[in-house]
Coordinates of C-alpha atoms in Angstrom, one line a residue:
X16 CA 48.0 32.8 23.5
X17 CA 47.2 31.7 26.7
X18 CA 43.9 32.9 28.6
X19 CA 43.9 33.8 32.2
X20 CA 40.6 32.8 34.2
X21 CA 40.3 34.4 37.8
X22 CA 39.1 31.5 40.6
X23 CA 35.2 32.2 40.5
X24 CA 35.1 32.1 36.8
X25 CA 36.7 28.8 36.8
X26 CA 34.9 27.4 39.1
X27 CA 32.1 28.5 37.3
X28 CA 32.9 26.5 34.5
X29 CA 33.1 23.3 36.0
X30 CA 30.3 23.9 37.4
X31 CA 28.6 24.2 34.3
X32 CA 30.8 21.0 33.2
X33 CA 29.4 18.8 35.7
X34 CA 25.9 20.1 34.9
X35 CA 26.3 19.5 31.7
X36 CA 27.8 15.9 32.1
X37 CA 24.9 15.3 34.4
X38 CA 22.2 16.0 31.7
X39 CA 24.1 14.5 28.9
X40 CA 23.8 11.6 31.1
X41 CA 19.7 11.6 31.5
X42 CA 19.1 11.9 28.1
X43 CA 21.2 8.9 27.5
X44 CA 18.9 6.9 30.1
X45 CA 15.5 8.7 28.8
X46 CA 16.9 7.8 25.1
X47 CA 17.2 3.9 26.0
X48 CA 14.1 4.5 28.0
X49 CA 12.3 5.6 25.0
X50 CA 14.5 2.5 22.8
X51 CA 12.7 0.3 25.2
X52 CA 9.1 1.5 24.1
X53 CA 7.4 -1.5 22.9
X54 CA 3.8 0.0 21.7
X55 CA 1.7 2.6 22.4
X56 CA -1.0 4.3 23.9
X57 CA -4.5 5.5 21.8
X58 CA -3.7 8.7 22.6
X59 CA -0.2 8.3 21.3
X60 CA -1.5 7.5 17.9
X61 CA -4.0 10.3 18.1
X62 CA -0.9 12.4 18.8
X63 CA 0.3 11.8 15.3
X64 CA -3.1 12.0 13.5
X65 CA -4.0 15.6 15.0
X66 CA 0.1 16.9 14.1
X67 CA 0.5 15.5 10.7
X68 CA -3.1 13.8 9.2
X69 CA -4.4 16.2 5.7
X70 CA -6.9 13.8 6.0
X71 CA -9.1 15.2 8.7
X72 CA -8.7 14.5 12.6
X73 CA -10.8 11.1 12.4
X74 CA -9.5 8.1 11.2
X75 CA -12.1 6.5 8.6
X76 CA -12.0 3.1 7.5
X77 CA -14.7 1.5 5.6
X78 CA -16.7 -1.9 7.0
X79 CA -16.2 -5.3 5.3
X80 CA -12.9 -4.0 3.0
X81 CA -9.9 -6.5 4.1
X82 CA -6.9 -4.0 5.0
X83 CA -3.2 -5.1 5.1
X84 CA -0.3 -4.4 7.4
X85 CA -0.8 -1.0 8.5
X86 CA -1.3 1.2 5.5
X87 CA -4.9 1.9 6.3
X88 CA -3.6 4.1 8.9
X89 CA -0.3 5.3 7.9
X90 CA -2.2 8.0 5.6
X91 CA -3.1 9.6 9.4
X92 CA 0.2 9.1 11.3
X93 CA 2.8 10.4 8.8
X94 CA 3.2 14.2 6.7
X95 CA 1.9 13.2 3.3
X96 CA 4.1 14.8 0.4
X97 CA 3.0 18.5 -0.1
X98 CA 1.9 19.3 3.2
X99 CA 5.5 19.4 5.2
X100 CA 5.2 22.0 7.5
X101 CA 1.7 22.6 7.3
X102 CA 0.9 24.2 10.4
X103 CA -2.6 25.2 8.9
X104 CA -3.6 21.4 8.9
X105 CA -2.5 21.5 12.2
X106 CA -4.5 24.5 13.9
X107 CA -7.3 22.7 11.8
X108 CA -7.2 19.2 13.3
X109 CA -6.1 20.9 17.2
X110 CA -10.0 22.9 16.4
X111 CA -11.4 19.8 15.8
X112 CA -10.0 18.2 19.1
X113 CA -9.3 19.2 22.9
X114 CA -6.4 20.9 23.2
X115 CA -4.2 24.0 22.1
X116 CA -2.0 23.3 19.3
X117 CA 2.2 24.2 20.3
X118 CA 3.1 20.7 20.8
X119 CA 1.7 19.3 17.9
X120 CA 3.4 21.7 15.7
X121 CA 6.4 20.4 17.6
X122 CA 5.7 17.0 16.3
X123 CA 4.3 18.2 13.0
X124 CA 8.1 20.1 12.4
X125 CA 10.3 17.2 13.2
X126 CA 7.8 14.5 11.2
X127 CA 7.9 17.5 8.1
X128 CA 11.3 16.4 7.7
X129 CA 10.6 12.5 7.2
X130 CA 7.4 12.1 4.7
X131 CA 5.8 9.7 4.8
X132 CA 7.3 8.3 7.4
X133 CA 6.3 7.1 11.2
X134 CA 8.6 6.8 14.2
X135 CA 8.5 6.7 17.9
X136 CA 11.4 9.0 17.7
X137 CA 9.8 12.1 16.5
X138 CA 7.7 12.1 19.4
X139 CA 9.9 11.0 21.8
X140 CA 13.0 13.9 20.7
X141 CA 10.4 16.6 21.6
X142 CA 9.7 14.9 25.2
X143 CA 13.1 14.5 25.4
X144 CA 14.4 18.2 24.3
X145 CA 11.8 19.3 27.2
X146 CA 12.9 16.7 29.7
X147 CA 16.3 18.3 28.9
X148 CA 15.2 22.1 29.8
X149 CA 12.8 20.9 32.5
X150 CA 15.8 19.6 34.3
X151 CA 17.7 22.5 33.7
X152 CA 14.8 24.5 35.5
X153 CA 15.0 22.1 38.4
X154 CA 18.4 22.8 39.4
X155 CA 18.5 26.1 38.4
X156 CA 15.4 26.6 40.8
X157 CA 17.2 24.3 43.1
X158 CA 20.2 25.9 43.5
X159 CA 18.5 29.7 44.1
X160 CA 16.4 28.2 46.9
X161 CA 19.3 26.2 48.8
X162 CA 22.2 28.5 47.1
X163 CA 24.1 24.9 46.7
X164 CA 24.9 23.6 43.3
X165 CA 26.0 20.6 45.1
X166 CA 22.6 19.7 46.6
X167 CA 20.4 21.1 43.5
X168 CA 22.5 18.7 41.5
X169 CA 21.9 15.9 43.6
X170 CA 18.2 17.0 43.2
X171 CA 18.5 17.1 39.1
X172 CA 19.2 13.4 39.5
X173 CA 16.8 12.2 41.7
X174 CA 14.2 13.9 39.6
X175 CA 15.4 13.0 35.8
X176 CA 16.5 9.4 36.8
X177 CA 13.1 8.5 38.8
X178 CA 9.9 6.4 37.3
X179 CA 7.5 9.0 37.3
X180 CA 9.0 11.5 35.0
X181 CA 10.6 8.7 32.7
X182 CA 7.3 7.4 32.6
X183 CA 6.2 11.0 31.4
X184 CA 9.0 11.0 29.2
X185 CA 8.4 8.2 27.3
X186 CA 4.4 9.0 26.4
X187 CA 4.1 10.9 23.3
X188 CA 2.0 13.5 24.8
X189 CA 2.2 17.0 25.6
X190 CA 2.6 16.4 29.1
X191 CA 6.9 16.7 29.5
X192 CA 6.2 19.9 28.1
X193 CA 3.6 21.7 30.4
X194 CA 6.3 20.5 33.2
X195 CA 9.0 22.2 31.6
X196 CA 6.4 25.7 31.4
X197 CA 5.2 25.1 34.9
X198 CA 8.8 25.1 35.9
X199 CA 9.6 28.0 34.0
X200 CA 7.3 30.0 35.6
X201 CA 8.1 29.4 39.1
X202 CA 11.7 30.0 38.1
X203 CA 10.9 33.4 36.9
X204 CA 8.6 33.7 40.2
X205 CA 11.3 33.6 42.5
X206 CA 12.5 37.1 40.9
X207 CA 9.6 38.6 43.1
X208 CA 11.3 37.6 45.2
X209 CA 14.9 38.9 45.5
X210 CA 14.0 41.7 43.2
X211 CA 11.6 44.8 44.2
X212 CA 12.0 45.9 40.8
X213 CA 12.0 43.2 38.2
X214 CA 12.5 44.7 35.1
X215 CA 11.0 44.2 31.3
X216 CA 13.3 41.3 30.5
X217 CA 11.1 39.4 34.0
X218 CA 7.6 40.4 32.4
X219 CA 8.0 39.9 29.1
X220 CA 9.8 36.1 29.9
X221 CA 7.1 35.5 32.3
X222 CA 4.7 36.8 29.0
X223 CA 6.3 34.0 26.5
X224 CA 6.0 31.4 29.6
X225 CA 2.4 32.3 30.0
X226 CA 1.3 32.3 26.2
X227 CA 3.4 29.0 25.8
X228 CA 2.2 27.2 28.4
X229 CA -1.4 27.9 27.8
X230 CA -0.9 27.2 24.1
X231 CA -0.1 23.6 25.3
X232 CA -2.8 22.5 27.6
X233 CA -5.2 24.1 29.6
X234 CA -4.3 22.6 32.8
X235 CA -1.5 24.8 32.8
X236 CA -3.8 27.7 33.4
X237 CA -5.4 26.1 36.4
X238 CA -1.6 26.0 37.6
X239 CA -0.8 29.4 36.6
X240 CA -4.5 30.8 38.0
X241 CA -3.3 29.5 41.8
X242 CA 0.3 31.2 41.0
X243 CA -0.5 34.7 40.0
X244 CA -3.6 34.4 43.0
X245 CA -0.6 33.7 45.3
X246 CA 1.6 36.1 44.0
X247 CA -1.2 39.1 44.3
X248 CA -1.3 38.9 47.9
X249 CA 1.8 38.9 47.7
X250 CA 2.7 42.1 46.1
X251 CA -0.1 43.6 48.0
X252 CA 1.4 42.9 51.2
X253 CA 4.4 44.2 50.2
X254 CA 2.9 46.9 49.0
X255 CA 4.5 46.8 45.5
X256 CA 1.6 48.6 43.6
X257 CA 3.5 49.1 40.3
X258 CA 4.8 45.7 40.3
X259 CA 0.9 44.7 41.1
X260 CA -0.4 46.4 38.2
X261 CA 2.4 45.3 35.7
X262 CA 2.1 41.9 36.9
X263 CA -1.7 41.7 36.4
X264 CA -1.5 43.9 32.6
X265 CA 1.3 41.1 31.6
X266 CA -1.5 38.0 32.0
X267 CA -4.1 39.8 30.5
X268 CA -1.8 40.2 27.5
X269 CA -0.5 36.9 28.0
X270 CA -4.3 35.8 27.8
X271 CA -5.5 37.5 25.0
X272 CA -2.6 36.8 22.8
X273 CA -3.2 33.4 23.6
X274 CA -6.7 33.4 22.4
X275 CA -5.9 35.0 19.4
X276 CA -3.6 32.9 18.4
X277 CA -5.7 29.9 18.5
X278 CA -9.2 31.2 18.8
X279 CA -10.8 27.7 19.4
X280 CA -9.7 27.5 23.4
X281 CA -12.6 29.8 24.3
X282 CA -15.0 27.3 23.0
X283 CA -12.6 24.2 24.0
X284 CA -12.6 25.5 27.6
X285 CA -16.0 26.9 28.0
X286 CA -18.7 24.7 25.8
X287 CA -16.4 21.8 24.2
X288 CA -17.4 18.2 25.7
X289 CA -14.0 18.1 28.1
X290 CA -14.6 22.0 29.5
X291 CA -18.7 20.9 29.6
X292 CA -17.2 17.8 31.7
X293 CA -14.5 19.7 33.7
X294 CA -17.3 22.0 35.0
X295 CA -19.7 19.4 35.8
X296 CA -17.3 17.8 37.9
X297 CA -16.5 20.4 39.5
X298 CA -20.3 20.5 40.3
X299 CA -20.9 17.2 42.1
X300 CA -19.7 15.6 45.0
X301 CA -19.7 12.2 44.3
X302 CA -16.3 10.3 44.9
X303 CA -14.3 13.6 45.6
X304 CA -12.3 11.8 48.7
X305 CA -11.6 8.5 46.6
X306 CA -10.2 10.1 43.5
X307 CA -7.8 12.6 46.0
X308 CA -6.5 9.2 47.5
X309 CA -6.4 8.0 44.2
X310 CA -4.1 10.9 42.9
X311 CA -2.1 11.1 45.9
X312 CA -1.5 7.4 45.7
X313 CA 0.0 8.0 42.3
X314 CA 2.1 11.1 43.4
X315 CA 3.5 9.0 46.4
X316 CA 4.3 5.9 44.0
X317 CA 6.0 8.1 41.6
X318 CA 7.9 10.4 43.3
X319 CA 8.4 8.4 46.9
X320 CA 7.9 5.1 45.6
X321 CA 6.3 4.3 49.2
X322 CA 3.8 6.0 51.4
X323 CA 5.3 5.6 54.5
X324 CA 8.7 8.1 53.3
X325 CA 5.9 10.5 52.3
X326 CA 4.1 10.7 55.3
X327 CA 7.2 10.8 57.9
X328 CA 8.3 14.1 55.4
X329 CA 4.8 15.5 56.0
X330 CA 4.6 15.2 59.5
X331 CA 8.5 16.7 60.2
X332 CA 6.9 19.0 58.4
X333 CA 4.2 20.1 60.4
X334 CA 6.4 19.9 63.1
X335 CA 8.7 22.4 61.7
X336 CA 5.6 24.7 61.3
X337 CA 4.6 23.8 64.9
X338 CA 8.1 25.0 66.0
X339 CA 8.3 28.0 63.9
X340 CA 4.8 29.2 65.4
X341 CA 6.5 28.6 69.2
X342 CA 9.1 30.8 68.5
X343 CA 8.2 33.5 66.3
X344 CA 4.2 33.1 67.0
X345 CA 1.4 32.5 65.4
X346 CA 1.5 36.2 63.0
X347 CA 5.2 36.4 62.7
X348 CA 5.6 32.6 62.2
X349 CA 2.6 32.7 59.6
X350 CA 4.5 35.4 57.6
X351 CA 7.4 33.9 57.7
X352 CA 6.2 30.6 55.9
X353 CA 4.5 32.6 53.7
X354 CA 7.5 34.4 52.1
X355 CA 9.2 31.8 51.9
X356 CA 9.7 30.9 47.9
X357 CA 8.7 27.3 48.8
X358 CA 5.5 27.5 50.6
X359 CA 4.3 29.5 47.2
X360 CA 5.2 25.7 45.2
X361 CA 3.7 23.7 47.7
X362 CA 0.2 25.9 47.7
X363 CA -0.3 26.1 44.2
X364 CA 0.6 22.5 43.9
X365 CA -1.9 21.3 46.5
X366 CA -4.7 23.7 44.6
X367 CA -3.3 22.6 41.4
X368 CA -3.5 18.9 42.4
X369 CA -7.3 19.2 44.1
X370 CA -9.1 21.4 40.7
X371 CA -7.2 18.2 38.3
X372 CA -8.4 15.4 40.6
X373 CA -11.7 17.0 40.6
X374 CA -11.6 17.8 36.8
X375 CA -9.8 15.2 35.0
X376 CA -11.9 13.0 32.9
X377 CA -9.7 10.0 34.0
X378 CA -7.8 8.6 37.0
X379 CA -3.8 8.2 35.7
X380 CA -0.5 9.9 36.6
X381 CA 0.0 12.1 33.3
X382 CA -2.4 15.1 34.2
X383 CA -0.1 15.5 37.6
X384 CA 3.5 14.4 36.3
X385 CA 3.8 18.1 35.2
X386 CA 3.8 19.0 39.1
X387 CA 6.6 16.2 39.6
X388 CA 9.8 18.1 39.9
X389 CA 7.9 20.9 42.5
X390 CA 7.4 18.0 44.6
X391 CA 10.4 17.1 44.6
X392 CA 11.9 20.1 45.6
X393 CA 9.8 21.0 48.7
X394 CA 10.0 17.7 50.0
X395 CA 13.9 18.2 50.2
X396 CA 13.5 21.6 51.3
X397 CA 11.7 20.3 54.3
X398 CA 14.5 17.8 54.7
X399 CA 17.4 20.4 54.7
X400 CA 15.0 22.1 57.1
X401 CA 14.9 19.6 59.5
X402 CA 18.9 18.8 59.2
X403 CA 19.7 22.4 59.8
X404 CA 18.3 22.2 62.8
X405 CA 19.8 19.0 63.6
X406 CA 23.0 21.1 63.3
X407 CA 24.3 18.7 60.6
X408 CA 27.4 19.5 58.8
X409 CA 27.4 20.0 54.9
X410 CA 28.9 17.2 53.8
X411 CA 26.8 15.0 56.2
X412 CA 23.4 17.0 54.4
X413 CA 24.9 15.3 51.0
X414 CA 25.1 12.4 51.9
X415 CA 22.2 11.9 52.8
X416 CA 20.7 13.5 50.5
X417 CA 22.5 11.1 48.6
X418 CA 21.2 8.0 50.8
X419 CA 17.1 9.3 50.6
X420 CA 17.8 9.6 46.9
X421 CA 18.9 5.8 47.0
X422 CA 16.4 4.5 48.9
X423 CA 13.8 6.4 47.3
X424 CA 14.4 5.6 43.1
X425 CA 14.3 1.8 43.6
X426 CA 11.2 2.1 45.1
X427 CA 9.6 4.1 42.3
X428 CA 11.1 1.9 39.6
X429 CA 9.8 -1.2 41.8
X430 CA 6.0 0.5 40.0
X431 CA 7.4 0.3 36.5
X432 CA 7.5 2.6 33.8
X433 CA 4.0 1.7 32.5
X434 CA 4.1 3.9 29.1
X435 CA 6.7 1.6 27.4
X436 CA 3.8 -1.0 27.1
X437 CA 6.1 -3.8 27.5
X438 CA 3.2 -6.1 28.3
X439 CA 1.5 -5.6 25.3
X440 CA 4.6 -7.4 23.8
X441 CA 2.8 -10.7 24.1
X442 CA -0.4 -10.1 21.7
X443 CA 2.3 -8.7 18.8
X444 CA 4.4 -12.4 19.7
X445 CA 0.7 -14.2 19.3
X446 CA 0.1 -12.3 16.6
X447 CA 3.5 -13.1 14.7
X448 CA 2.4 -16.9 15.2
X449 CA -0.4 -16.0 13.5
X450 CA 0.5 -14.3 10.6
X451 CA -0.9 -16.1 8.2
X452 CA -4.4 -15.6 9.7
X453 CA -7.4 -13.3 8.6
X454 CA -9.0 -10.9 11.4
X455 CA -12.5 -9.9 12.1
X456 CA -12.3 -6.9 14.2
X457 CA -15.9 -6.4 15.7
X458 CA -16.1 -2.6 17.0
X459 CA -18.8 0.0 18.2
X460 CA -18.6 2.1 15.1
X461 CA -15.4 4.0 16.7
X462 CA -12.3 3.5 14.4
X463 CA -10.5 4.4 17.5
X464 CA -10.4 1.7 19.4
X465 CA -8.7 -0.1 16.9
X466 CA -5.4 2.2 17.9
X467 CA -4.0 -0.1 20.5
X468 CA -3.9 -3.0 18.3
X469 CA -2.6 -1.6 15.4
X470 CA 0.5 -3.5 16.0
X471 CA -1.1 -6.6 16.3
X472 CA -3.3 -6.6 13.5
X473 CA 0.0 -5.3 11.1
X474 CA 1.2 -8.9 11.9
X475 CA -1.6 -10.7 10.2
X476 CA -2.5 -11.7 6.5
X477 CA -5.6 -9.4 6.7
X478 CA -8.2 -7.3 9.2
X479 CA -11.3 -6.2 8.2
X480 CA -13.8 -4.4 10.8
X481 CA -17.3 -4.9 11.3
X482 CA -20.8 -3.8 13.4
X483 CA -22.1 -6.6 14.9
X484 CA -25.2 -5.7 13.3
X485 CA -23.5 -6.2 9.9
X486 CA -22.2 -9.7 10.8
X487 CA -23.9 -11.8 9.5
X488 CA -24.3 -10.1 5.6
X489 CA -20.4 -9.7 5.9
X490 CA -20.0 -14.4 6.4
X491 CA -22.6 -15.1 3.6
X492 CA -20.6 -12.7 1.1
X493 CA -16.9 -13.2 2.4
X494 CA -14.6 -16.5 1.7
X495 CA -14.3 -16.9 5.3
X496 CA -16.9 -19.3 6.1
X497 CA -15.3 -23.0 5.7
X498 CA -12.0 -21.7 5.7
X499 CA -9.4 -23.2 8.2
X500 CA -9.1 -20.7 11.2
X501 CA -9.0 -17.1 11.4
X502 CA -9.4 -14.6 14.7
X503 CA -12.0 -12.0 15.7
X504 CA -11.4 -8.8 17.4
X505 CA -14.3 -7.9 20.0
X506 CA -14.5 -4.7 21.9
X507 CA -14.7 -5.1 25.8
X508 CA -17.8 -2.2 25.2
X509 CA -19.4 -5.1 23.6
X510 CA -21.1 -8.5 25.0
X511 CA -17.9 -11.4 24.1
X512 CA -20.3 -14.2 24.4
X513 CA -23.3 -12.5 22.2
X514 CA -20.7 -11.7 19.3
X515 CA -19.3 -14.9 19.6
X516 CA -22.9 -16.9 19.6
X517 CA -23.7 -14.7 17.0
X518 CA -20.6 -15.5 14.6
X519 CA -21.0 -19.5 15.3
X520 CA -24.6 -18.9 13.9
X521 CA -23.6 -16.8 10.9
X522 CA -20.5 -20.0 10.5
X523 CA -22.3 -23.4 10.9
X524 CA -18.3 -24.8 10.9
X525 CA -17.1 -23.5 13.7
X526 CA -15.6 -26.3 15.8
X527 CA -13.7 -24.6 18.5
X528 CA -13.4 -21.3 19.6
X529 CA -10.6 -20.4 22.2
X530 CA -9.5 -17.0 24.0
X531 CA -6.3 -16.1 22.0
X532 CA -5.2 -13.1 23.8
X533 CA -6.6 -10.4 26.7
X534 CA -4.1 -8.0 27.8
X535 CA -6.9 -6.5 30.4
X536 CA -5.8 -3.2 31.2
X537 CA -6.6 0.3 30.5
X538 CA -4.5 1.1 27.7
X539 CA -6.2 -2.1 25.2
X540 CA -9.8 -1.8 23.9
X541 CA -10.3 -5.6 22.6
X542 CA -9.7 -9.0 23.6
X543 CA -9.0 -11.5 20.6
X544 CA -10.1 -14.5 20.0
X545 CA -9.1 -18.0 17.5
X546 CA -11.9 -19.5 15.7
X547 CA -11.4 -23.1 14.6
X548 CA -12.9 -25.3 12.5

């Protein structure tokens, strides 16, 4: 039977062929991406304690009891038999920490089906399966604004294949996953757009974004505050009343199903220790400036791979905006911008960007990777801009499309994709050598920081943490003293030299004690070092 397909419908479908082709290929580079992972990040493991641990949402260990391999934490990482799918554990451990619950449950459904058992992978397929529909929304969004699948393609790729988002990819957080809701909702945005009407399919989509999105992390609301702001003035511009008032009635709902689903965000947000530290940031003053050169240093580095591309787009920006003003005016020119569905991603971005460099408790890429893909499409819809009215032909716009994406990946590849951790590679090589060794691990009383090293201490015969304060007790009772060699663990929170004077007074034979490895960045807690004798 043969099956007639009129032109557009055909066209259609290759369409969605080449799409398709397009994101099979990503997740083929984000899967060896995420192959490549060589160790992981604290938060990472705590990722995997707060999805699948029955056994609380703090790892306990007890002082001066010799664990092997890593057992003593495997009890927290994997779904111990009789709780698969025991999402009450999980709205449990997500009261105990900082944020909403939906992508733990993620993680908690895929490790349900392997008890027992820990892997990379069951964090990594839920970045992945929102890498995939994040993409999605970027040329989708992509192709409405430019109404060119040839150009939103082009986009897709330059967005899915550069550093910053496989470097968000490949960190077992939530993070993948607020990018794919913030893209979402600016998808479903740009219905205000073309239609004065949007009907109960638009509100109750933009409902399920909303609930999602805030049931994921609360830095999505800050993103979604600054869009439904924008998006009041304006429907009250355009006088849409009834859209106003359905719009509006939608977040509320959105809101208060959100809270009572998971109850805890009210006192997360308002009186946990982050929302206590969120608002007293917002309160001072002190090193505003640096951190927003900070952050923008990491969204040029990620996204433009060099600041001098960034600021040539910026300032053929403003002189777009310059020229618009001469010829329409300064009120007609103004409106214009305004309208237009991009101006509305580049404002909330900005105010997104300033309230999480001025309430992040740290100073790193993943709070604004979610914002990645918007930044990528207003920069190139400033570029089309500016070849429009260079009169450039289509084909030319592709190519250089094309050519800017070219010039541009290498650049952000040239900073790495830091969240495989393949430096910390070395200390589980050192530790291998070592095997055969016992480790002290001297710590602050905060199991922790003993995260990072996990790897490292699986390798050797035995590790056994300590207080400094309990030191001493632990060498008169332990077989340690006159043996051969072993190696101690010392938190950089602590003072190196005063552990180490005081375990060569606790071990009178002590002949040499040498650094054995300091990885010295942000991700590792503890320098190790060999004692001899």
């Amino acid at each position: 039977m043969e099956i007639n397909i009129n032109k557009p419908e055909r066209k259609k479908v290759e369409q969605m062929m080449i799409v398709g082709t397009v994101i099979f290929v990503l997740v083929i580079i984000a899967v060896i991406s995420g192959a490549m992972k060589a160790n992981y990040h604290l938060d990472e493991y705590l990722t995997y304690v707060l999805a699948n641990s029955s056994n609380g949402s703090k790892i306990q260990l007890q002082e001066g009891v010799a664990y092997t391999g890593d057992d003593a934490f495997m009890d927290y990482f994997t779904v111990q038999r009789g709780h698969e799918f025991d999402y009450a554990t999980v709205w449990k451990n997500q009261s105990e920490d900082v944020h909403p619950p939906l992508y733990y449950v993620f993680v908690h459904t895929i490790s349900s089906f392997f008890p027992g058992s820990f892997s990379k992978w069951f964090g990594l397929a839920v970045n992945i399966l929102f890498y995939i529909l994040s993409g999605i929304f970027v040329y989708m969004i992509s192709a409405r604004l430019f109404r060119d699948r040839i150009k939103a393609l082009i986009i897709l790729i330059i967005w899915g294949t550069s550093a910053g988002i496989l470097n968000t990819v490949v960190f077992i957080r939530m993070y993948m996953m607020v990018s794919f809701f913030i893209l979402a909702a600016i998808y479903l945005h740009l219905d205000l757009y073309k239609r004065k009407r949007p009907g109960i399919k638009f509100y109750t989509l933009l409902f399920l974004t909303t609930v999602g999105g805030g049931l994921t992390h609360y830095y999505f609301v800050v993103f979604i505050f600054f869009t439904a702001f924008y998006y009041v003035i304006f429907l009250l511009v355009q006088k849409r009343f009834r859209d106003l008032l359905l719009y509006i009635v939608t977040y509320l709902l959105s809101a208060g199903t959100a809270i009572l689903i998971f109850p805890s965000m009210i006192d997360q947000v308002f009186f946990g220790y982050r929302g206590e530290a969120a608002f007293e940031a917002m309160e001072s003053n002190s090193n505003f400036l640096n951190t927003i050169f900070q952050y923008a240093s990491i969204i040029i580095s990620k996204t433009m791979g060099y600041s001098l591309i960034f600021f040539l787009i910026l300032a053929a920006g403003i002189l777009l905006i310059i020229r618009r003003f001469k010829i329409s005016g300064i009120k007609r020119g103004m409106r214009k911008i305004f309208r237009h569905p991009a101006s509305a991603m580049f404002l909330v971005s900005i105010m997104y960007f300033l309230v999480i460099a001025r309430i992040a408790p740290y100073i790193t890429d993943r709070y604004i990777a979610p914002i990645f893909g918007l930044v990528y499409i207003v920069v190139f819809t400033v570029l089309l801009k500016i070849l429009c009215l260079l009169k450039m032909k289509e084909n030319r716009k592709y190519l250089f499309m094309i050519i800017t994406g070219a010039v541009l990946l290498p650049l952000t590849w040239s900073h790495g994709i830091e969240n495989l951790y393949l430096n910390r590679q070395e200390g589980v090589r050192i530790a291998e050598e070592n095997s055969n060794l016992d480790v002290i691990f001297v710590y602050d009383g905060k199991i922790w920081k003993l995260c990072p090293d996990i790897k490292e201490l699986d390798k050797y015969h035995s590790f056994t943490v300590l207080k400094k304060e309990n030191l001493e007790n632990y060498f008169q009772e332990s077989n340690l003293e006159g043996s051969e060699s072993y190696v101690v663990y010392i938190l950089y929170t602590l003072d190196q030299e005063e552990i180490l004077s005081q375990i060569r007074t606790a071990d009178k034979d002590i002949s040499t004690v040498e650094i054995l490895y300091d990885p010295g960045d942000s991700a590792s807690y503890a320098a190790s070092y060999l004692i001899l004798q």
